[in-house]
Coordinates of C-alpha atoms in Angstrom, one line a residue:
Chain C
X1 CA 90.3 -116.3 22.8
X2 CA 92.0 -115.7 19.5
X3 CA 95.4 -113.6 19.4
X4 CA 94.9 -113.8 15.2
X5 CA 93.8 -109.5 15.4
X6 CA 94.2 -107.3 18.3
X7 CA 92.1 -105.1 19.4
X8 CA 92.6 -101.0 18.1
X9 CA 92.9 -100.4 22.0
X10 CA 95.7 -103.0 22.2
X11 CA 97.6 -101.8 19.2
X12 CA 97.6 -98.2 20.6
X13 CA 98.9 -98.9 23.9
X14 CA 101.6 -100.9 22.7
X15 CA 102.6 -98.5 20.0
X16 CA 102.5 -95.7 23.1
X17 CA 104.9 -98.2 25.1
X18 CA 107.4 -98.2 22.3
X19 CA 106.9 -94.3 21.9
X20 CA 107.8 -93.8 25.8
X21 CA 110.6 -96.0 26.0
X22 CA 111.9 -94.9 23.2
X23 CA 111.7 -91.2 24.2
X24 CA 112.9 -91.9 27.9
X25 CA 115.5 -94.7 27.4
X26 CA 116.3 -95.0 23.4
X27 CA 117.3 -91.2 22.9
X28 CA 118.9 -90.0 25.8
X29 CA 121.5 -93.4 25.3
X30 CA 121.3 -92.3 21.8
X31 CA 122.0 -88.5 22.6
X32 CA 125.1 -89.6 25.1
X33 CA 127.0 -91.5 22.1
X34 CA 126.0 -88.7 19.6
X35 CA 127.4 -85.9 21.8
X36 CA 130.8 -88.0 22.9
X37 CA 131.2 -88.5 19.2
X38 CA 130.2 -85.2 17.5
X39 CA 133.9 -84.1 17.2
X40 CA 135.0 -87.4 16.0
X41 CA 136.1 -90.9 17.1
X42 CA 140.0 -89.5 17.0
X43 CA 138.8 -86.2 19.6
X44 CA 136.6 -89.1 21.9
X45 CA 139.6 -91.7 22.1
X46 CA 141.8 -88.9 23.1
X47 CA 139.2 -87.4 25.8
X48 CA 138.8 -91.4 26.9
X49 CA 142.6 -91.5 27.0
X50 CA 142.8 -88.4 28.9
X51 CA 144.5 -89.5 32.4
X52 CA 142.2 -88.3 35.0
X53 CA 139.3 -89.7 32.9
X54 CA 141.2 -92.9 32.5
X55 CA 141.9 -92.8 36.6
X56 CA 138.5 -92.2 37.0
X57 CA 137.5 -95.3 35.2
X58 CA 140.0 -97.4 36.8
X59 CA 138.8 -96.0 40.4
X60 CA 135.2 -96.6 39.5
X61 CA 136.1 -100.4 38.1
X62 CA 138.6 -101.2 41.1
X63 CA 135.5 -100.4 43.7
X64 CA 133.4 -102.6 42.4
X65 CA 135.6 -105.3 42.3
X66 CA 135.8 -104.7 45.9
X67 CA 132.3 -104.0 47.0
X68 CA 130.4 -106.6 45.1
X69 CA 132.1 -109.8 46.2
X70 CA 132.0 -108.0 49.7
X71 CA 128.5 -108.0 49.9
X72 CA 127.9 -111.2 48.0
X73 CA 129.2 -112.6 51.4
X74 CA 127.2 -110.3 53.6
X75 CA 124.0 -110.4 51.3
X76 CA 124.2 -114.5 51.9
X77 CA 125.0 -114.3 55.6
X78 CA 121.9 -111.9 56.1
X79 CA 119.5 -113.8 53.7
X80 CA 120.4 -117.0 55.5
X81 CA 119.9 -116.2 58.9
X82 CA 116.9 -114.9 58.6
X83 CA 115.0 -117.4 56.8
X84 CA 116.8 -120.2 58.3
X85 CA 116.6 -119.5 62.0
X86 CA 114.3 -117.9 63.9
X87 CA 115.7 -115.5 66.5
X88 CA 114.2 -112.2 68.4
X89 CA 114.8 -109.2 66.4
X90 CA 114.5 -111.0 63.1
X91 CA 111.8 -108.9 61.6
X92 CA 113.7 -105.6 62.9
X93 CA 116.8 -107.1 61.0
X94 CA 115.2 -107.7 58.0
X95 CA 113.7 -103.9 58.0
X96 CA 117.5 -102.7 58.9
X97 CA 118.8 -104.4 55.7
X98 CA 116.4 -102.2 53.4
X99 CA 118.0 -98.8 55.2
X100 CA 120.5 -98.0 52.9
X101 CA 117.9 -98.2 50.1
X102 CA 115.4 -96.3 51.8
X103 CA 117.6 -93.3 53.1
X104 CA 118.6 -90.7 50.4
X105 CA 122.5 -91.6 48.7
X106 CA 123.6 -88.0 49.9
X107 CA 122.3 -88.5 53.3
X108 CA 124.3 -91.5 53.4
X109 CA 127.4 -89.8 52.4
X110 CA 127.1 -87.2 55.1
X111 CA 126.4 -89.7 57.8
X112 CA 129.8 -91.4 57.2
X113 CA 131.2 -87.6 57.5
X114 CA 129.5 -87.3 60.9
X115 CA 130.9 -90.4 62.0
X116 CA 134.2 -90.7 60.4
X117 CA 135.3 -86.6 59.3
X118 CA 137.9 -84.5 61.4
X119 CA 134.9 -82.8 63.7
X120 CA 132.9 -86.1 63.7
X121 CA 132.3 -88.6 66.4
X122 CA 134.9 -91.3 65.7
X123 CA 137.4 -88.8 63.3
X124 CA 138.9 -87.3 66.1
X125 CA 140.6 -90.6 67.7
X126 CA 141.3 -92.1 64.4
X127 CA 142.8 -88.6 63.2
X128 CA 144.8 -89.5 66.7
X129 CA 145.8 -93.1 65.7
X130 CA 146.9 -91.9 62.4
X131 CA 144.1 -93.1 60.8
X132 CA 142.6 -91.7 57.5
X133 CA 139.4 -92.1 56.2
X134 CA 137.7 -89.6 54.8
X135 CA 138.5 -88.3 51.2
X136 CA 140.5 -91.8 50.1
X137 CA 139.4 -94.5 48.8
X138 CA 138.5 -96.4 51.6
X139 CA 136.1 -93.6 52.1
X140 CA 134.4 -94.2 48.7
X141 CA 134.9 -98.0 49.4
X142 CA 133.0 -97.3 52.5
X143 CA 129.8 -95.8 51.5
X144 CA 129.6 -97.6 48.0
X145 CA 129.3 -101.1 50.4
X146 CA 126.7 -99.1 52.9
X147 CA 124.6 -98.1 49.2
X148 CA 124.4 -101.2 47.9
X149 CA 124.4 -103.5 51.2
X150 CA 121.1 -104.5 50.4
X151 CA 120.6 -105.8 46.9
X152 CA 121.9 -109.7 47.6
X153 CA 120.2 -110.0 50.7
X154 CA 116.5 -108.5 49.2
X155 CA 116.8 -111.3 46.2
X156 CA 117.7 -114.2 48.0
X157 CA 115.4 -113.7 51.2
X158 CA 112.3 -114.2 49.1
X159 CA 113.8 -117.2 47.2
X160 CA 114.7 -119.1 50.2
X161 CA 112.1 -118.5 51.8
X162 CA 109.5 -119.9 49.3
X163 CA 112.5 -122.3 48.6
X164 CA 112.3 -123.8 52.2
X165 CA 114.4 -126.0 53.9
X166 CA 113.5 -130.0 52.5
X167 CA 116.7 -130.4 50.1
X168 CA 119.1 -128.9 53.2
X169 CA 117.5 -131.4 55.6
X170 CA 117.6 -134.4 53.2
X171 CA 121.4 -133.4 52.6
X172 CA 122.1 -133.3 56.7
X173 CA 119.9 -136.4 57.4
X174 CA 122.3 -138.0 54.4
X175 CA 125.3 -137.6 56.5
X176 CA 126.4 -134.3 55.0
X177 CA 128.4 -131.8 56.8
X178 CA 127.2 -128.0 57.5
X179 CA 129.8 -127.2 54.3
X180 CA 128.9 -129.5 52.3
X181 CA 125.5 -129.1 52.7
X182 CA 125.9 -125.0 51.7
X183 CA 128.2 -126.2 48.6
X184 CA 126.2 -128.8 46.8
X185 CA 122.6 -128.1 48.2
X186 CA 121.9 -124.4 49.1
X187 CA 124.0 -122.8 46.7
X188 CA 123.0 -124.1 43.4
X189 CA 119.6 -123.5 44.7
X190 CA 120.6 -119.2 44.9
X191 CA 123.4 -119.1 42.5
X192 CA 121.0 -117.6 39.9
X193 CA 119.8 -114.7 42.5
X194 CA 123.1 -114.0 43.5
X195 CA 124.6 -113.2 40.4
X196 CA 121.3 -111.0 39.9
X197 CA 121.8 -108.9 43.0
X198 CA 125.2 -109.2 42.2
X199 CA 124.6 -107.5 38.9
X200 CA 122.4 -104.7 40.3
X201 CA 125.1 -103.9 42.9
X202 CA 127.7 -103.9 40.6
X203 CA 125.4 -101.6 38.6
X204 CA 124.4 -99.3 41.6
X205 CA 128.0 -99.0 42.3
X206 CA 129.6 -97.7 39.2
X207 CA 127.2 -95.5 38.7
X208 CA 126.6 -93.5 42.4
X209 CA 126.9 -90.0 43.2
X210 CA 125.5 -88.2 45.8
X211 CA 127.2 -90.1 48.7
X212 CA 130.5 -90.6 47.0
X213 CA 130.3 -87.2 46.0
X214 CA 129.9 -86.3 49.7
X215 CA 132.9 -88.7 51.3
X216 CA 135.4 -88.3 47.7
X217 CA 137.0 -84.7 48.3
X218 CA 137.3 -84.7 44.5
X219 CA 140.6 -85.2 43.9
X220 CA 141.2 -85.4 40.4
X221 CA 143.5 -88.3 39.5
X222 CA 142.8 -90.0 42.8
X223 CA 139.8 -90.0 44.3
X224 CA 137.3 -88.9 41.8
X225 CA 135.2 -91.6 40.5
X226 CA 133.9 -91.9 37.0
X227 CA 130.2 -90.2 37.8
X228 CA 131.8 -87.5 39.7
X229 CA 134.4 -87.1 36.5
X230 CA 131.7 -86.7 34.3
X231 CA 129.9 -83.5 36.7
X232 CA 133.0 -81.8 36.3
X233 CA 133.9 -81.9 32.8
X234 CA 130.3 -81.0 32.0
X235 CA 131.1 -77.9 34.2
X236 CA 134.5 -77.1 32.9
X237 CA 132.6 -76.5 29.8
X238 CA 133.9 -79.7 28.3
X239 CA 131.1 -80.8 27.1
X240 CA 132.3 -83.6 24.9
X241 CA 134.6 -84.9 27.2
X242 CA 131.9 -85.1 29.6
X243 CA 129.8 -86.9 27.4
X244 CA 132.6 -89.2 26.3
X245 CA 133.3 -90.0 29.9
X246 CA 130.1 -91.0 30.2
X247 CA 129.3 -93.1 27.3
X248 CA 132.5 -95.2 28.9
X249 CA 129.3 -95.8 32.3
X250 CA 126.7 -95.7 29.8
X251 CA 128.9 -98.7 27.5
X252 CA 129.5 -100.3 31.5
X253 CA 125.4 -100.4 32.4
X254 CA 124.7 -101.8 28.8
X255 CA 126.5 -104.6 29.3
X256 CA 125.7 -105.1 32.8
X257 CA 121.9 -105.4 31.3
X258 CA 123.3 -107.8 28.6
X259 CA 124.3 -109.7 31.0
X260 CA 121.7 -109.9 33.3
X261 CA 119.2 -110.6 30.4
X262 CA 121.5 -113.6 29.4
X263 CA 121.3 -114.8 32.6
X264 CA 117.4 -114.4 33.6
X265 CA 117.0 -116.4 30.0
X266 CA 119.4 -119.0 31.2
X267 CA 118.1 -119.5 34.8
X268 CA 114.6 -118.6 34.0
X269 CA 114.0 -118.9 37.9
X270 CA 111.7 -115.6 37.1
Chain P
X1 CA 146.3 -99.2 36.6
X2 CA 149.2 -101.3 38.6
X3 CA 150.3 -98.1 40.4
X4 CA 146.5 -97.2 41.3
X5 CA 146.0 -100.5 42.4
X6 CA 149.1 -100.6 44.4
X7 CA 148.2 -97.5 46.0
X8 CA 144.7 -98.8 46.8
X9 CA 145.1 -101.7 48.3
X10 CA 148.1 -99.6 50.7
X11 CA 145.5 -96.9 51.3
X12 CA 142.8 -100.0 52.5
X13 CA 145.4 -101.5 54.4
X14 CA 147.0 -98.5 56.0
X15 CA 143.6 -96.5 56.4
X16 CA 145.7 -93.8 55.1
X17 CA 147.6 -92.8 52.0
X18 CA 151.2 -93.8 52.5
X19 CA 153.5 -91.3 54.4
X20 CA 156.8 -90.6 53.3
X21 CA 159.4 -88.9 54.9
X22 CA 160.2 -86.6 52.2
X23 CA 156.9 -85.8 50.2
X24 CA 157.1 -84.8 46.6
X25 CA 153.1 -84.4 45.8
X26 CA 151.0 -81.9 47.4
X27 CA 146.7 -81.5 47.3
X28 CA 145.2 -78.0 46.8
X29 CA 142.3 -77.2 47.8
X30 CA 140.6 -74.7 45.3
X31 CA 137.2 -72.5 44.2
X32 CA 135.0 -74.5 41.9
X33 CA 135.5 -72.2 38.6
X34 CA 139.4 -72.4 39.1
X35 CA 139.9 -75.7 37.4
X36 CA 141.5 -74.6 34.1
X37 CA 143.1 -71.4 35.7
X38 CA 145.4 -74.1 38.2
X39 CA 145.7 -76.2 35.9
X40 CA 147.6 -73.5 33.7
X41 CA 149.6 -72.6 36.8
X42 CA 150.1 -76.2 37.9
X43 CA 151.9 -76.5 34.3
X44 CA 153.9 -73.6 34.8
X45 CA 155.4 -74.4 38.1
X46 CA 156.6 -77.7 36.4
X47 CA 157.9 -75.6 33.8
X48 CA 159.7 -73.5 36.0
X49 CA 161.9 -76.6 37.1
X50 CA 159.9 -77.6 40.1
X51 CA 159.1 -81.5 40.7
X52 CA 156.2 -81.4 43.1
X53 CA 153.2 -82.9 41.6
X54 CA 150.0 -80.3 42.4
X55 CA 147.1 -82.5 43.0
X56 CA 143.8 -80.6 42.6
X57 CA 140.7 -80.5 44.8
X58 CA 137.6 -78.3 43.7
X59 CA 134.3 -77.4 45.0
X60 CA 132.6 -74.4 46.2
X61 CA 134.7 -72.2 48.1
X62 CA 133.2 -72.6 51.4
X63 CA 132.4 -76.5 51.0
X64 CA 136.3 -77.0 50.5
X65 CA 136.8 -74.9 53.8
X66 CA 134.5 -77.7 55.5
X67 CA 136.6 -80.8 53.7
X68 CA 139.7 -79.4 55.1
X69 CA 138.0 -79.1 58.4
X70 CA 136.7 -83.0 58.0
X71 CA 140.0 -84.6 57.4
X72 CA 140.9 -83.3 53.9
X73 CA 144.3 -83.4 54.0
X74 CA 144.9 -80.3 51.5
X75 CA 148.6 -78.6 51.9
X76 CA 147.4 -75.6 50.5
X77 CA 144.0 -73.7 50.1
X78 CA 143.5 -71.6 47.4
X79 CA 140.1 -70.3 47.9
X80 CA 137.7 -67.1 46.5
X81 CA 136.9 -64.9 49.7
X82 CA 138.8 -64.7 52.9
X83 CA 136.1 -66.0 55.3
X84 CA 136.6 -69.3 54.5
X85 CA 140.3 -69.4 55.5
X86 CA 139.1 -67.6 58.5
X87 CA 136.6 -70.8 59.2
X88 CA 140.3 -72.9 59.0
X89 CA 141.7 -70.3 61.5
X90 CA 139.2 -71.2 64.2
X91 CA 139.4 -74.4 63.6
X92 CA 143.3 -74.2 64.1
X93 CA 144.4 -75.3 60.7
X94 CA 146.1 -72.4 59.4
X95 CA 148.0 -69.2 61.7
X96 CA 146.1 -66.4 62.1
X97 CA 148.8 -64.5 61.0
X98 CA 148.3 -66.5 57.4
X99 CA 148.1 -63.2 55.5
X100 CA 151.1 -61.7 56.4
X101 CA 152.8 -64.7 55.1
X102 CA 152.9 -63.9 51.6
X103 CA 152.6 -60.3 49.7
X104 CA 149.3 -58.6 49.5
X105 CA 147.8 -60.0 51.8
X106 CA 148.3 -63.5 50.4
X107 CA 145.9 -62.7 47.8
X108 CA 148.4 -63.3 44.3
X109 CA 145.0 -62.0 41.9
X110 CA 141.8 -60.8 42.1
X111 CA 138.7 -60.0 40.0
X112 CA 135.0 -58.0 40.8
X113 CA 131.8 -58.9 39.8
X114 CA 131.0 -57.7 36.1
X115 CA 128.4 -58.4 33.6
X116 CA 128.2 -60.6 30.8
X117 CA 125.3 -59.8 28.5
X118 CA 123.8 -61.3 25.3
X119 CA 125.6 -60.3 21.9
X120 CA 124.8 -56.8 21.0
X121 CA 123.5 -56.2 24.8
X122 CA 120.0 -56.1 23.4
X123 CA 118.8 -54.9 26.7
X124 CA 121.3 -52.0 26.6
X125 CA 122.9 -53.0 30.4
X126 CA 125.3 -50.5 31.3
X127 CA 125.3 -50.6 35.3
X128 CA 123.7 -52.0 38.2
X129 CA 121.0 -49.4 38.0
X130 CA 120.0 -51.2 34.7
X131 CA 119.5 -54.8 36.5
X132 CA 116.8 -53.4 38.7
X133 CA 114.6 -52.7 35.7
X134 CA 111.6 -53.6 35.0
X135 CA 111.7 -56.6 32.1
X136 CA 115.4 -57.1 32.8
X137 CA 116.1 -60.8 33.9
X138 CA 119.1 -61.4 35.9
X139 CA 121.4 -64.3 37.0
X140 CA 123.4 -64.9 39.6
X141 CA 124.3 -67.2 42.3
X142 CA 122.8 -67.6 45.8
X143 CA 124.6 -65.4 48.2
X144 CA 123.4 -67.5 50.7
X145 CA 125.7 -70.5 49.2
X146 CA 128.2 -68.6 47.0
X147 CA 130.7 -66.4 47.6
X148 CA 130.2 -65.3 44.0
X149 CA 126.3 -64.1 45.0
X150 CA 127.6 -62.1 48.1
X151 CA 130.7 -60.3 46.4
X152 CA 127.6 -59.6 44.0
X153 CA 125.5 -58.2 46.9
X154 CA 128.1 -56.6 48.7
X155 CA 129.1 -54.6 44.5
X156 CA 125.2 -53.8 44.3
X157 CA 124.8 -52.0 47.5
X158 CA 128.1 -50.6 47.6
X159 CA 127.2 -48.6 44.1
X160 CA 123.5 -47.9 45.5
X161 CA 125.0 -46.5 48.1
X162 CA 126.8 -44.1 46.6
X163 CA 123.9 -43.5 43.7
X164 CA 121.5 -42.8 46.9
X165 CA 123.9 -41.0 48.8
X166 CA 123.6 -43.1 51.4
X167 CA 119.6 -43.4 51.6
X168 CA 118.7 -46.6 53.6
X169 CA 115.5 -46.9 52.4
X170 CA 116.1 -46.1 48.5
X171 CA 119.4 -49.1 48.6
X172 CA 116.8 -51.4 49.7
X173 CA 114.5 -50.7 47.3
X174 CA 116.6 -51.2 44.4
X175 CA 118.3 -54.4 46.0
X176 CA 114.7 -55.7 46.7
X177 CA 113.8 -54.9 42.7
X178 CA 117.1 -56.6 41.6
X179 CA 116.6 -59.6 43.8
X180 CA 113.5 -60.3 42.0
X181 CA 114.7 -59.6 38.6
X182 CA 116.7 -62.7 39.6
X183 CA 114.7 -66.2 38.4
X184 CA 116.3 -68.8 39.5
X185 CA 119.2 -68.6 42.2
X186 CA 122.1 -71.2 41.3
X187 CA 124.1 -72.5 44.5
X188 CA 127.2 -71.5 42.7
X189 CA 128.6 -69.5 40.2
X190 CA 129.4 -71.9 37.5
X191 CA 126.2 -73.3 37.9
X192 CA 124.5 -69.6 37.6
X193 CA 127.1 -69.7 34.1
X194 CA 125.6 -72.6 32.6
X195 CA 121.8 -71.6 33.8
X196 CA 122.6 -68.4 32.0
X197 CA 124.8 -70.0 28.7
X198 CA 123.2 -73.9 27.9
X199 CA 119.7 -73.3 29.3
X200 CA 119.6 -69.7 27.8
X201 CA 118.2 -68.0 30.7
X202 CA 118.1 -64.5 31.6
X203 CA 119.4 -61.1 29.8
X204 CA 122.8 -60.6 32.1
X205 CA 124.9 -63.1 34.1
X206 CA 126.6 -61.2 36.7
X207 CA 129.6 -62.8 38.4
X208 CA 133.6 -62.8 37.8
X209 CA 135.5 -61.0 35.5
X210 CA 137.4 -63.5 35.4
X211 CA 134.6 -65.6 34.4
X212 CA 133.1 -63.1 32.1
X213 CA 136.3 -63.1 29.9
X214 CA 136.9 -66.8 30.2
X215 CA 133.3 -67.8 29.3
X216 CA 133.6 -65.4 26.2
X217 CA 136.7 -67.1 24.9
X218 CA 135.4 -70.4 25.5
X219 CA 132.0 -70.3 24.1
X220 CA 132.5 -67.6 21.9
X221 CA 133.0 -63.7 21.6
X222 CA 131.0 -63.4 19.4
X223 CA 127.4 -64.9 21.3
X224 CA 128.2 -62.3 24.0
X225 CA 129.7 -58.8 25.2
X226 CA 131.5 -57.8 28.6
X227 CA 130.0 -55.0 30.3
X228 CA 132.3 -53.5 33.1
X229 CA 130.2 -51.4 35.5
X230 CA 131.2 -48.1 36.5
X231 CA 132.3 -49.4 40.1
X232 CA 132.4 -53.0 42.0
X233 CA 133.8 -54.5 44.4
X234 CA 137.6 -55.8 45.1
X235 CA 137.0 -59.5 45.2
X236 CA 140.2 -60.7 47.0
X237 CA 141.4 -64.9 46.2
X238 CA 143.3 -65.7 49.2
X239 CA 146.0 -68.6 49.3
X240 CA 147.0 -70.3 52.4
X241 CA 149.2 -72.9 53.9
X242 CA 147.5 -75.6 55.7
X243 CA 149.7 -75.6 59.0
X244 CA 148.2 -78.7 60.5
X245 CA 148.4 -80.6 57.3
X246 CA 152.1 -79.4 55.9
X247 CA 153.8 -79.7 59.9
X248 CA 151.7 -83.4 59.8
X249 CA 153.3 -84.3 56.4
X250 CA 156.7 -82.5 56.2
X251 CA 155.5 -80.8 53.2
X252 CA 156.1 -77.4 54.5
X253 CA 158.8 -76.6 52.2
X254 CA 157.6 -77.6 48.7
X255 CA 153.8 -76.1 49.6
X256 CA 155.2 -72.6 50.3
X257 CA 157.2 -72.7 47.2
X258 CA 154.1 -73.7 45.4
X259 CA 152.1 -70.4 46.8
X260 CA 155.5 -68.5 46.6
X261 CA 155.5 -68.9 43.0
X262 CA 151.9 -68.0 42.1
X263 CA 153.4 -64.5 43.3
X264 CA 156.5 -64.8 40.5
X265 CA 156.0 -62.7 37.4
X266 CA 155.4 -66.1 35.6
X267 CA 152.6 -67.1 38.0
X268 CA 151.5 -64.0 37.4
X269 CA 151.3 -64.0 34.0
X270 CA 149.4 -67.2 33.9
X271 CA 146.9 -65.8 35.9
X272 CA 146.8 -62.4 33.7
X273 CA 146.2 -65.1 30.5
X274 CA 143.4 -66.6 32.6
X275 CA 141.8 -64.2 33.3
X276 CA 142.3 -63.1 36.6
X277 CA 143.5 -60.1 37.7
X278 CA 147.2 -60.3 39.0
X279 CA 148.4 -58.4 42.3
X280 CA 151.9 -57.6 40.3
X281 CA 151.3 -53.8 39.2
X282 CA 154.1 -54.5 36.4
X283 CA 152.2 -57.7 35.1
X284 CA 149.0 -56.1 35.3
X285 CA 150.0 -52.7 33.0
X286 CA 151.3 -55.8 30.4
X287 CA 148.0 -56.9 30.4
X288 CA 146.1 -53.6 30.0
X289 CA 144.7 -54.4 26.8
X290 CA 142.4 -57.2 28.8
X291 CA 141.7 -55.6 31.6
X292 CA 139.7 -52.2 31.0
X293 CA 139.8 -49.6 34.3
X294 CA 137.7 -50.0 36.8
X295 CA 137.2 -48.5 40.5
X296 CA 136.9 -51.1 43.0
X297 CA 135.8 -50.2 46.6
X298 CA 137.4 -52.5 49.2
X299 CA 136.1 -54.6 52.0
X300 CA 136.9 -51.9 54.6
X301 CA 136.2 -48.7 52.8
X302 CA 132.4 -49.8 52.2
X303 CA 131.8 -52.3 54.6
X304 CA 134.3 -51.9 57.8
X305 CA 135.7 -55.3 57.5
X306 CA 134.4 -59.4 56.9
X307 CA 133.5 -59.1 60.9
X308 CA 131.3 -56.7 60.1
X309 CA 129.8 -58.0 56.6
X310 CA 129.1 -61.2 58.6
X311 CA 127.3 -59.7 61.4
X312 CA 125.0 -57.2 59.9
X313 CA 124.6 -58.5 55.9
X314 CA 125.0 -62.6 55.9
X315 CA 123.7 -63.1 59.4
X316 CA 120.0 -65.0 59.5
X317 CA 117.6 -62.0 59.7
X318 CA 120.4 -59.6 58.4
X319 CA 120.5 -56.8 55.9
X320 CA 120.4 -59.5 53.1
X321 CA 117.3 -61.5 54.1
X322 CA 115.6 -57.9 54.2
X323 CA 116.0 -57.7 50.5
X324 CA 116.4 -61.7 49.3
X325 CA 112.7 -61.6 49.9
X326 CA 111.9 -64.2 47.1
X327 CA 114.5 -66.8 48.4

């Protein structure tokens, strides 16, 4: 079958795909930057340099720096556990990992409030001990950990199942200890999947609105993450400032995606 | 950035914000559309020589009351409804004599539901009765979720009760028509404003006069006109110290100094400049050009107090539900 000429139907579908991608993806992204820059580059930079926005950018990056490594470790542990061992409740665990991805983020936030809030289950005891979790940076990190918990394990489990245990068994039979086996055999086999999961985690942490909005308290300059700050600026009729803040988030997302495609091209595991 | 990191690391290590013997910052939990107002008030407070840092948290007034009950460590609350402070009294966060701790029942400024119409007032809206006319679309927030919306309901009902000389059937007919004219009920005051200005919904926006005048200033006096009805409902914006928090943090003095400032001529001047009517008569008189005369009924005159309003009007199956058929 020759590919030299494409049928009309094919051309129509390809055109449609590009039109939809353009209308649904490229145009909104372009609008963000057009609005952000509509009063000139000077105003744009001043909007980003506004202390509350600058703080929100810092807080969002800080949250990602804490959450992504923790969830990589948790994800690797869980994937290791469910693909290398057989134990009662294994299927239940595999289903449970998916839970944070299945529930609405606002529900996740509310659950944390019911657990750790002043009127919640554990909140009063914590407050008695002088520990305040809700409406602090800690709460933002906790809900971010929750909503992004599945991403790394989700990437790893199918891959590790498919790879099987032959390499590891070979390493062990050749005298490697458990740590050497993990470091020199398992990890190189799964590193691209880990990175891919980490990138997904990072994207979600930076963009999370629903769960964070419930537990953050939205204190400007303290617990306002970038998505919350964007929404507040918009509600304050500061549309240009809002889009300027949004553009930084969009930039981070685009960088993440570029990183992801680079890794995909390089890793070629898919 | 270093400071942020240090604070955040400390917060994680301790699981809490660090507690200093002498706090130099306080948190003001406030309602949604008051960001511009308190940015200006806080700048004026600093200019008056105060060294206290005022942090701001803004959301719907009732949502903020809930957050404080759940542990949002606000030293002071500046709400738009007395009933939201009552919730904190019930929860043991605010002492029950809070209203007598500051002048004027602890309400430094007030506003009332008023009208914003499109330039030239094409539908000829002059008073509450015009909002129930056929073919008029009205925007105001949902009274079930928004204090702003509740004030609007109470103001419209107060007007109708006078207009129809207390004939309850006619009052309810008017209110039912009014609610039927609302194409979409937003959950908060600012969302209703955005629906009217950005999404171009409706012929008239009913919201606080402070918001009406603020929108005209922000978005252009040539695009919108302000219409003041013949009568409206006094909407006092109360403030209170959150005793539980200020006692735990040792911040009572600086928190009280901040709230006291709101009642000073300087603080009142800032409120007036941001279109909130000041409780200080002298400052109000100085801004008479911005604030036309209006007759305002109070909750006690028209409804016999907030407790009665809550029980008779806003409880499930209450009088609001009888006219709010399109909710």
